[in-house]
mmCIF file of the C-alpha atoms, coordinates in Angstrom:
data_MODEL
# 
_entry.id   MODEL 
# 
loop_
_atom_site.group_PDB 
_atom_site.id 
_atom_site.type_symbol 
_atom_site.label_atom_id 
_atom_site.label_alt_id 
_atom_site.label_comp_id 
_atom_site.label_asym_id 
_atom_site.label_entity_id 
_atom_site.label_seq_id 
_atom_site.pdbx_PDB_ins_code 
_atom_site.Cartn_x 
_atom_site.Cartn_y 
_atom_site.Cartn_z 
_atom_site.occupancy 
_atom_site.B_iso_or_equiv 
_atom_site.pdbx_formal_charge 
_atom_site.auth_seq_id 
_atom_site.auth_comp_id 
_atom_site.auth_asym_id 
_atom_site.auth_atom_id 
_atom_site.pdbx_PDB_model_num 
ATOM 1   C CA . UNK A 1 1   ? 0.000   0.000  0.000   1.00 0.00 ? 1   UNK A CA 1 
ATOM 2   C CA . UNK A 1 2   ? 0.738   3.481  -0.923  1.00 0.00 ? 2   UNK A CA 1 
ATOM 3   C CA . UNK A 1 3   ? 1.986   5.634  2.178   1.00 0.00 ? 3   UNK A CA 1 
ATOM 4   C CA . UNK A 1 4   ? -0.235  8.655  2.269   1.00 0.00 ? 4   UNK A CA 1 
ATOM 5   C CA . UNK A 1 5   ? 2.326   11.807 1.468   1.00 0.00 ? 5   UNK A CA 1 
ATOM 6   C CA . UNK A 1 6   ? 0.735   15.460 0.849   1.00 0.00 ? 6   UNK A CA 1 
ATOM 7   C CA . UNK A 1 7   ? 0.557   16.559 -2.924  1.00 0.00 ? 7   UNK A CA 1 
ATOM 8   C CA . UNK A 1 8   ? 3.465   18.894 -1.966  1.00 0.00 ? 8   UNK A CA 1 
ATOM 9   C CA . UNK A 1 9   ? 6.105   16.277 -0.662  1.00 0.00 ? 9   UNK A CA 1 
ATOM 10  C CA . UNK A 1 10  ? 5.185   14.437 -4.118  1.00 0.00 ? 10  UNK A CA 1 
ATOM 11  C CA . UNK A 1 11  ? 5.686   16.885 -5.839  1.00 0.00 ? 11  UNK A CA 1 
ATOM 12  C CA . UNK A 1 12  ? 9.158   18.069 -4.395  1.00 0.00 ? 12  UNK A CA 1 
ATOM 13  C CA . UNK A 1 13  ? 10.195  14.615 -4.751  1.00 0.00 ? 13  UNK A CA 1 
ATOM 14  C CA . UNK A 1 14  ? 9.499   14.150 -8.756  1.00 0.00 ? 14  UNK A CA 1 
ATOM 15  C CA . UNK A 1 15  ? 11.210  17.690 -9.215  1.00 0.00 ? 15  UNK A CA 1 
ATOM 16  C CA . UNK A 1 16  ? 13.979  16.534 -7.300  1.00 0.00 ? 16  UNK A CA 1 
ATOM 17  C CA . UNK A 1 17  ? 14.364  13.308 -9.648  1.00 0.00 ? 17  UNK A CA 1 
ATOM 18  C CA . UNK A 1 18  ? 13.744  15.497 -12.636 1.00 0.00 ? 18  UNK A CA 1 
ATOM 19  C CA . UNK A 1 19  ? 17.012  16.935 -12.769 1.00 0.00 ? 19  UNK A CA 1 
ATOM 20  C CA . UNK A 1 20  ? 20.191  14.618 -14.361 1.00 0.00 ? 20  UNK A CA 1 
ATOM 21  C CA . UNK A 1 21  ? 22.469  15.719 -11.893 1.00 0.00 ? 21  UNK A CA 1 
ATOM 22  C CA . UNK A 1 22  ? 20.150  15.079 -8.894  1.00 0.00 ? 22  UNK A CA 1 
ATOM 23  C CA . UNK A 1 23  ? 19.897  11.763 -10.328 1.00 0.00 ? 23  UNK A CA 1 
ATOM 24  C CA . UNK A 1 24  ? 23.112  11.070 -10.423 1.00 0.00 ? 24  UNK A CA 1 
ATOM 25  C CA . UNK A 1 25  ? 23.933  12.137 -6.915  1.00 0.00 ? 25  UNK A CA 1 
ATOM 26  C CA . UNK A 1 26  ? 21.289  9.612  -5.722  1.00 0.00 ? 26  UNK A CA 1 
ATOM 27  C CA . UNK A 1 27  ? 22.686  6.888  -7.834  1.00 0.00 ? 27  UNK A CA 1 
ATOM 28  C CA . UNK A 1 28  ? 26.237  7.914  -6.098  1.00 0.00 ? 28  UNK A CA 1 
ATOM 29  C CA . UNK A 1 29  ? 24.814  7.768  -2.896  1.00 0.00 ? 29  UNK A CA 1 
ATOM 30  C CA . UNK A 1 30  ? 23.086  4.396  -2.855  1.00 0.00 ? 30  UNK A CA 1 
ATOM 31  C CA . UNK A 1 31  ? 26.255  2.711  -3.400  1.00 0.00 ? 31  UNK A CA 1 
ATOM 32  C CA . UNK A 1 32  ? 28.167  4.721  -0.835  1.00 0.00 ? 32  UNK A CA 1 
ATOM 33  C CA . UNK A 1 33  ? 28.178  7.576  1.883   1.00 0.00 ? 33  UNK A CA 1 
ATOM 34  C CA . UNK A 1 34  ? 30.415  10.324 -0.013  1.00 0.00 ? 34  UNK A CA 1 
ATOM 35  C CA . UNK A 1 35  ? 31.552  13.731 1.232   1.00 0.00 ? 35  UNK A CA 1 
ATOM 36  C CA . UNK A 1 36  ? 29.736  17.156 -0.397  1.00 0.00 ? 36  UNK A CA 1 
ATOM 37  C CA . UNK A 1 37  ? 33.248  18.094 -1.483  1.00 0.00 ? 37  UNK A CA 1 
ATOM 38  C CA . UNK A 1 38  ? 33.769  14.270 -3.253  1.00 0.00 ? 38  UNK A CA 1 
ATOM 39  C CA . UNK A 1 39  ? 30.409  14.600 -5.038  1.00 0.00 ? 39  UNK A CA 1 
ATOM 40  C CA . UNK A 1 40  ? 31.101  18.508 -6.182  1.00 0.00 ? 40  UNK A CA 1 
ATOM 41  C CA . UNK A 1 41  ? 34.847  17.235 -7.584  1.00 0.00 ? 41  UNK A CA 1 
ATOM 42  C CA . UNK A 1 42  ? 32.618  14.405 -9.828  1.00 0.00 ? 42  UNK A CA 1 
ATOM 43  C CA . UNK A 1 43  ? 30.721  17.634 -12.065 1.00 0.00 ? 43  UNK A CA 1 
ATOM 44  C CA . UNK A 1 44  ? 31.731  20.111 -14.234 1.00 0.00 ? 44  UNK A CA 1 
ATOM 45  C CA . UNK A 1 45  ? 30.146  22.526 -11.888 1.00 0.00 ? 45  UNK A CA 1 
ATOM 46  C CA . UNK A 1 46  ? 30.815  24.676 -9.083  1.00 0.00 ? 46  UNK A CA 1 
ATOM 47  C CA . UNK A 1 47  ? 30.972  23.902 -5.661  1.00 0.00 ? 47  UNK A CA 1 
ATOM 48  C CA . UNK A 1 48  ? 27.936  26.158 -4.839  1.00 0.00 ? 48  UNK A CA 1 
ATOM 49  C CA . UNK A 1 49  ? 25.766  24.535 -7.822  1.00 0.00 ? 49  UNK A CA 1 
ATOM 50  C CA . UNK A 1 50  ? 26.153  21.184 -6.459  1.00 0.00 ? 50  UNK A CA 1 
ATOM 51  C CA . UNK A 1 51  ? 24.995  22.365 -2.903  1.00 0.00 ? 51  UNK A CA 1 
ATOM 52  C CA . UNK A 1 52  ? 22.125  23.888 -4.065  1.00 0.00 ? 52  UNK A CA 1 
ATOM 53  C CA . UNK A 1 53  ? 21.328  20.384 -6.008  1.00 0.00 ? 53  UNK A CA 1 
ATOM 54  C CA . UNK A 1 54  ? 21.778  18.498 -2.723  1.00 0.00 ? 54  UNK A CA 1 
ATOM 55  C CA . UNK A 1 55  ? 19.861  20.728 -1.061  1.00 0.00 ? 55  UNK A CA 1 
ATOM 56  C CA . UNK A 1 56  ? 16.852  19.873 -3.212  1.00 0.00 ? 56  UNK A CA 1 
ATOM 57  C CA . UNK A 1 57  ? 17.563  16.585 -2.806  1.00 0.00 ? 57  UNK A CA 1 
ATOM 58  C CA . UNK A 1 58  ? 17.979  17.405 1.199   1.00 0.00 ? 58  UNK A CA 1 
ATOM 59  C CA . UNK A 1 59  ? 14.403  18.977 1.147   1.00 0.00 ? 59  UNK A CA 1 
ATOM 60  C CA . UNK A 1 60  ? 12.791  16.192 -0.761  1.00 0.00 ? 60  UNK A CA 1 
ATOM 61  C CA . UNK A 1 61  ? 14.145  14.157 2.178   1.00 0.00 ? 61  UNK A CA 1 
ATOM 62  C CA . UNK A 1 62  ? 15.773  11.620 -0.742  1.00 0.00 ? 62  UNK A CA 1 
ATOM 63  C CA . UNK A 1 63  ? 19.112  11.948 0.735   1.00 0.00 ? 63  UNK A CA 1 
ATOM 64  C CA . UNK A 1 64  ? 20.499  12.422 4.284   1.00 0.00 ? 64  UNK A CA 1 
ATOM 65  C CA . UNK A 1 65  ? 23.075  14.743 5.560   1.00 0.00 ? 65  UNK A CA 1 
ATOM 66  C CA . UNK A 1 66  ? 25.407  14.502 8.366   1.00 0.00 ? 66  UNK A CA 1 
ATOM 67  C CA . UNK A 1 67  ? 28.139  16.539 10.160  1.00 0.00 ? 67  UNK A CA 1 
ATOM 68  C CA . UNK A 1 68  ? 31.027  14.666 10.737  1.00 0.00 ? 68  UNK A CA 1 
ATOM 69  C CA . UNK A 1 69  ? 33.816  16.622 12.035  1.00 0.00 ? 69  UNK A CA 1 
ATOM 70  C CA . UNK A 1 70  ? 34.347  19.798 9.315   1.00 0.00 ? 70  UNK A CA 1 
ATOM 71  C CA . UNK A 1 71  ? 32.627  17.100 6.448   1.00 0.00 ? 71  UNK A CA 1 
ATOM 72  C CA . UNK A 1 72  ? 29.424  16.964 5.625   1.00 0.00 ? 72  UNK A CA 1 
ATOM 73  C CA . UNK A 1 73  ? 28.558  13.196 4.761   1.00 0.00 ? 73  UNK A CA 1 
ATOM 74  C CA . UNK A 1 74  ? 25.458  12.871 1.740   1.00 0.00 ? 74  UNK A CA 1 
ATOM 75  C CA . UNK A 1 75  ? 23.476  8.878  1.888   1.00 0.00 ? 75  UNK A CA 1 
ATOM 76  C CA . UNK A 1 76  ? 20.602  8.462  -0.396  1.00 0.00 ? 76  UNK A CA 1 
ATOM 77  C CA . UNK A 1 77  ? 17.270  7.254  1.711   1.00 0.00 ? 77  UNK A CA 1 
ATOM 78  C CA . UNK A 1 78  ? 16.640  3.857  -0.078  1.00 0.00 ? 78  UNK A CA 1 
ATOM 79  C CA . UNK A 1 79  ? 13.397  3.881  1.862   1.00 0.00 ? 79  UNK A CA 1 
ATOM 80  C CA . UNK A 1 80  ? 12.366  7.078  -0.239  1.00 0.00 ? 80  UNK A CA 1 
ATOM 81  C CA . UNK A 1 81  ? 12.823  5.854  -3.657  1.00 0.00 ? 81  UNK A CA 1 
ATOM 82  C CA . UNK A 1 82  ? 10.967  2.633  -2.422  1.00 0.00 ? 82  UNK A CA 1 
ATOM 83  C CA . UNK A 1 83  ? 7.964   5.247  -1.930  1.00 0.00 ? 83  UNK A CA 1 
ATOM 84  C CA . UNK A 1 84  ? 8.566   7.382  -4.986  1.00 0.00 ? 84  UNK A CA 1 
ATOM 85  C CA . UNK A 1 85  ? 8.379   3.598  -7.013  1.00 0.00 ? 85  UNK A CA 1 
ATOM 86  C CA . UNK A 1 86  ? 5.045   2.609  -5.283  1.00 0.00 ? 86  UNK A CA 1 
ATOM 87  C CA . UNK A 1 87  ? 3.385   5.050  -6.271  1.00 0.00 ? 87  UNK A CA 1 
ATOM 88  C CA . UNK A 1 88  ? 4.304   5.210  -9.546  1.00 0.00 ? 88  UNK A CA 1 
ATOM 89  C CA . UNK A 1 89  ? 3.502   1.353  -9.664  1.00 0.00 ? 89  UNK A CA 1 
ATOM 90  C CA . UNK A 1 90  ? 0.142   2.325  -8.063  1.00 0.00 ? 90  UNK A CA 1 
ATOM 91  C CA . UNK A 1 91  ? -0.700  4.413  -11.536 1.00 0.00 ? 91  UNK A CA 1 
ATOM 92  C CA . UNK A 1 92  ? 0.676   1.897  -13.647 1.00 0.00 ? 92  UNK A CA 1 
ATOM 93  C CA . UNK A 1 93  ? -1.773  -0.835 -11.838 1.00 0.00 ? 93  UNK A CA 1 
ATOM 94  C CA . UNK A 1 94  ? -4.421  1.549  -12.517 1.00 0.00 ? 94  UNK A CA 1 
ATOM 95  C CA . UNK A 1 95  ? -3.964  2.110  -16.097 1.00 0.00 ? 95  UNK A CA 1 
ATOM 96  C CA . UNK A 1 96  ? -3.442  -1.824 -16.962 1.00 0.00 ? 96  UNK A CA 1 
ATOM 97  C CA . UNK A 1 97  ? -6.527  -2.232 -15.511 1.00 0.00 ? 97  UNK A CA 1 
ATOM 98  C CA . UNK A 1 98  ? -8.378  0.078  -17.653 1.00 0.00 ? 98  UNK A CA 1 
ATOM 99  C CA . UNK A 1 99  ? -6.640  -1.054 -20.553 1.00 0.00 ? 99  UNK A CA 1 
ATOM 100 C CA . UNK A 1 100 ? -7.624  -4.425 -19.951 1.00 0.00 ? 100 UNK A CA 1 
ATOM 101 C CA . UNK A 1 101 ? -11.224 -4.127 -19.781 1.00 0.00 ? 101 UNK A CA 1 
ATOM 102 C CA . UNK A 1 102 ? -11.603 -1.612 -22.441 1.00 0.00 ? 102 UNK A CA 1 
ATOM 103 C CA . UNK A 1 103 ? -9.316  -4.931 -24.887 1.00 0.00 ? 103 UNK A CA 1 
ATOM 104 C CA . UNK A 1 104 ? -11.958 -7.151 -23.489 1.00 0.00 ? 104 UNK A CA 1 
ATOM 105 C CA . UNK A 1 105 ? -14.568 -4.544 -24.552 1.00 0.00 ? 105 UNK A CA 1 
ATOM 106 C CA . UNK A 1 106 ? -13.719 -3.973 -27.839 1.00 0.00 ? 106 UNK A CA 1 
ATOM 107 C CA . UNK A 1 107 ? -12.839 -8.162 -28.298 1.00 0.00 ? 107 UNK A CA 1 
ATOM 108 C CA . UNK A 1 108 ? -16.393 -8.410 -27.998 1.00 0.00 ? 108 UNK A CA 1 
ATOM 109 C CA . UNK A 1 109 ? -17.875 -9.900 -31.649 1.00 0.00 ? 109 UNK A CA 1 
ATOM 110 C CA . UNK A 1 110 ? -21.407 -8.174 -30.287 1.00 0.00 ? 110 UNK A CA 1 
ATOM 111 C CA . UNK A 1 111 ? -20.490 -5.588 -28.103 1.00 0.00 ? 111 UNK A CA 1 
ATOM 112 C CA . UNK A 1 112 ? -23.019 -2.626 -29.158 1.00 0.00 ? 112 UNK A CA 1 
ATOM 113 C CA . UNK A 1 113 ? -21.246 0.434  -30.456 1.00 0.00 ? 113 UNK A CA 1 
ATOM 114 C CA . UNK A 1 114 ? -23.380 2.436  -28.134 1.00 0.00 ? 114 UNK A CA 1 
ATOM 115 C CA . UNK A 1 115 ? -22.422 0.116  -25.215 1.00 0.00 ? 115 UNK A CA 1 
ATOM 116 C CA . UNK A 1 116 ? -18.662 1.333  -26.073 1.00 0.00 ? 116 UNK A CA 1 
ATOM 117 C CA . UNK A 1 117 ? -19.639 5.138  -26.239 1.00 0.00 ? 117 UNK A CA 1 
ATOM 118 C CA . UNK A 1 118 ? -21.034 4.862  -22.475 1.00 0.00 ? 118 UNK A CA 1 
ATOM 119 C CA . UNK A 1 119 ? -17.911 3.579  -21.259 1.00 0.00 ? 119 UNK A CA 1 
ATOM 120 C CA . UNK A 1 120 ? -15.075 5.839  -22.954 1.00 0.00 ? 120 UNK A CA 1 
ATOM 121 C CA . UNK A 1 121 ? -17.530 8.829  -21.651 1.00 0.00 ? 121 UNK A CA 1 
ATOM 122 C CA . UNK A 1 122 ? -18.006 7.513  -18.301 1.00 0.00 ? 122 UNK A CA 1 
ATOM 123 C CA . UNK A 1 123 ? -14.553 6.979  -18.195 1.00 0.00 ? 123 UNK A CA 1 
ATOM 124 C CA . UNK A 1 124 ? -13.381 10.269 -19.398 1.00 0.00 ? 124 UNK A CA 1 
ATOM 125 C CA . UNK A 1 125 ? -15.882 11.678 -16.788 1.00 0.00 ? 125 UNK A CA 1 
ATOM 126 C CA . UNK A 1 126 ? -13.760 9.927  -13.666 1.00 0.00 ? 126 UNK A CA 1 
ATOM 127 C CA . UNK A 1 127 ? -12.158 13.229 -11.565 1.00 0.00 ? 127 UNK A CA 1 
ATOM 128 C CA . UNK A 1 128 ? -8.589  13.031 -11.509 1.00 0.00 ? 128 UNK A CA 1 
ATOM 129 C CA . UNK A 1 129 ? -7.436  10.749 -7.746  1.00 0.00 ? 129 UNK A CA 1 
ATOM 130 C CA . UNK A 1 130 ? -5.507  13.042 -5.626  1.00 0.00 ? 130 UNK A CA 1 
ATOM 131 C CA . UNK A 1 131 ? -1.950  12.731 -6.042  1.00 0.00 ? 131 UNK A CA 1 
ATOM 132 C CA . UNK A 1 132 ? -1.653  11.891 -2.449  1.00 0.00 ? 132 UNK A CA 1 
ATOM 133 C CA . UNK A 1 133 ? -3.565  8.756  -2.603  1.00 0.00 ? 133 UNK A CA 1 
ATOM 134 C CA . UNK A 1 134 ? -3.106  5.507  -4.333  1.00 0.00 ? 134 UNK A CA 1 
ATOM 135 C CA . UNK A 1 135 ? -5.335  5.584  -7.406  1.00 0.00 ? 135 UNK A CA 1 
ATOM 136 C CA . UNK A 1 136 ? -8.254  3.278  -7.065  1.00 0.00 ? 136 UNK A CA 1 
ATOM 137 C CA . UNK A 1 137 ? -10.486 1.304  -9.511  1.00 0.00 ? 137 UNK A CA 1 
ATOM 138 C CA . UNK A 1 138 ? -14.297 2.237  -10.011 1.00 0.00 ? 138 UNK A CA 1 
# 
């Protein structure tokens, strides 16, 4: 199940993940604990740019910081991306589903045209589920 999260902590996650170099932190992260000053030496960027992207990342609560000594350590939450790729499963679920039963529809030999009108428009009538919840079937 789909941990409730507020349309806002979605959202800051997928902007997080939209950016490449964001990404790429995260990816460097999973695999091991690495210093702010290690991950600014790996981009063509300066040291400043590469704060500012782990502090998106920080905010999103994808990655963890920590104070050890003068060096700031970054870890990517595993736990978060688990979330993040739930809920994305969660949508996928949903739209196999539909997908499904509008094949099984149209694989109908007799299936009425009209009968196939009343679906696609109560479909396209459905309100958009809340970001913040798992979408569920009808």
């Amino acid at each position: 199940m789909v941990e409730q999260q507020s349309d806002a902590d979605i959202d800051r996650v997928f902007h997080a993940l939209a950016d490449a170099t964001r990404r790429d932190i995260v990816r460097r992260t999973l695999v091991t604990e690495q210093s702010v000053t290690q991950l600014a030496a790996a981009y063509a960027m300066s040291f400043a740019a590469v704060s500012k992207h782990i502090a998106v990342l920080a905010e999103a609560r994808l990655i963890t910081k920590r104070a050890e000594g003068r060096v700031r350590l970054v870890r990517a939450d595993p736990a978060a991306l688990a979330r993040a790729q739930e809920l994305l499963r969660s949508y996928e679920d949903l739209w196999r589903g539909r997908i499904d039963r509008l094949d099984a529809l149209l694989a109908q030999p007799d299936a009425p045209a009209s009968t196939i009108r009343a679906t696609r428009a109560a479909r396209t009538a459905e309100p958009d589920a809340p970001a913040s919840t798992p979408p569920t079937e009808p």
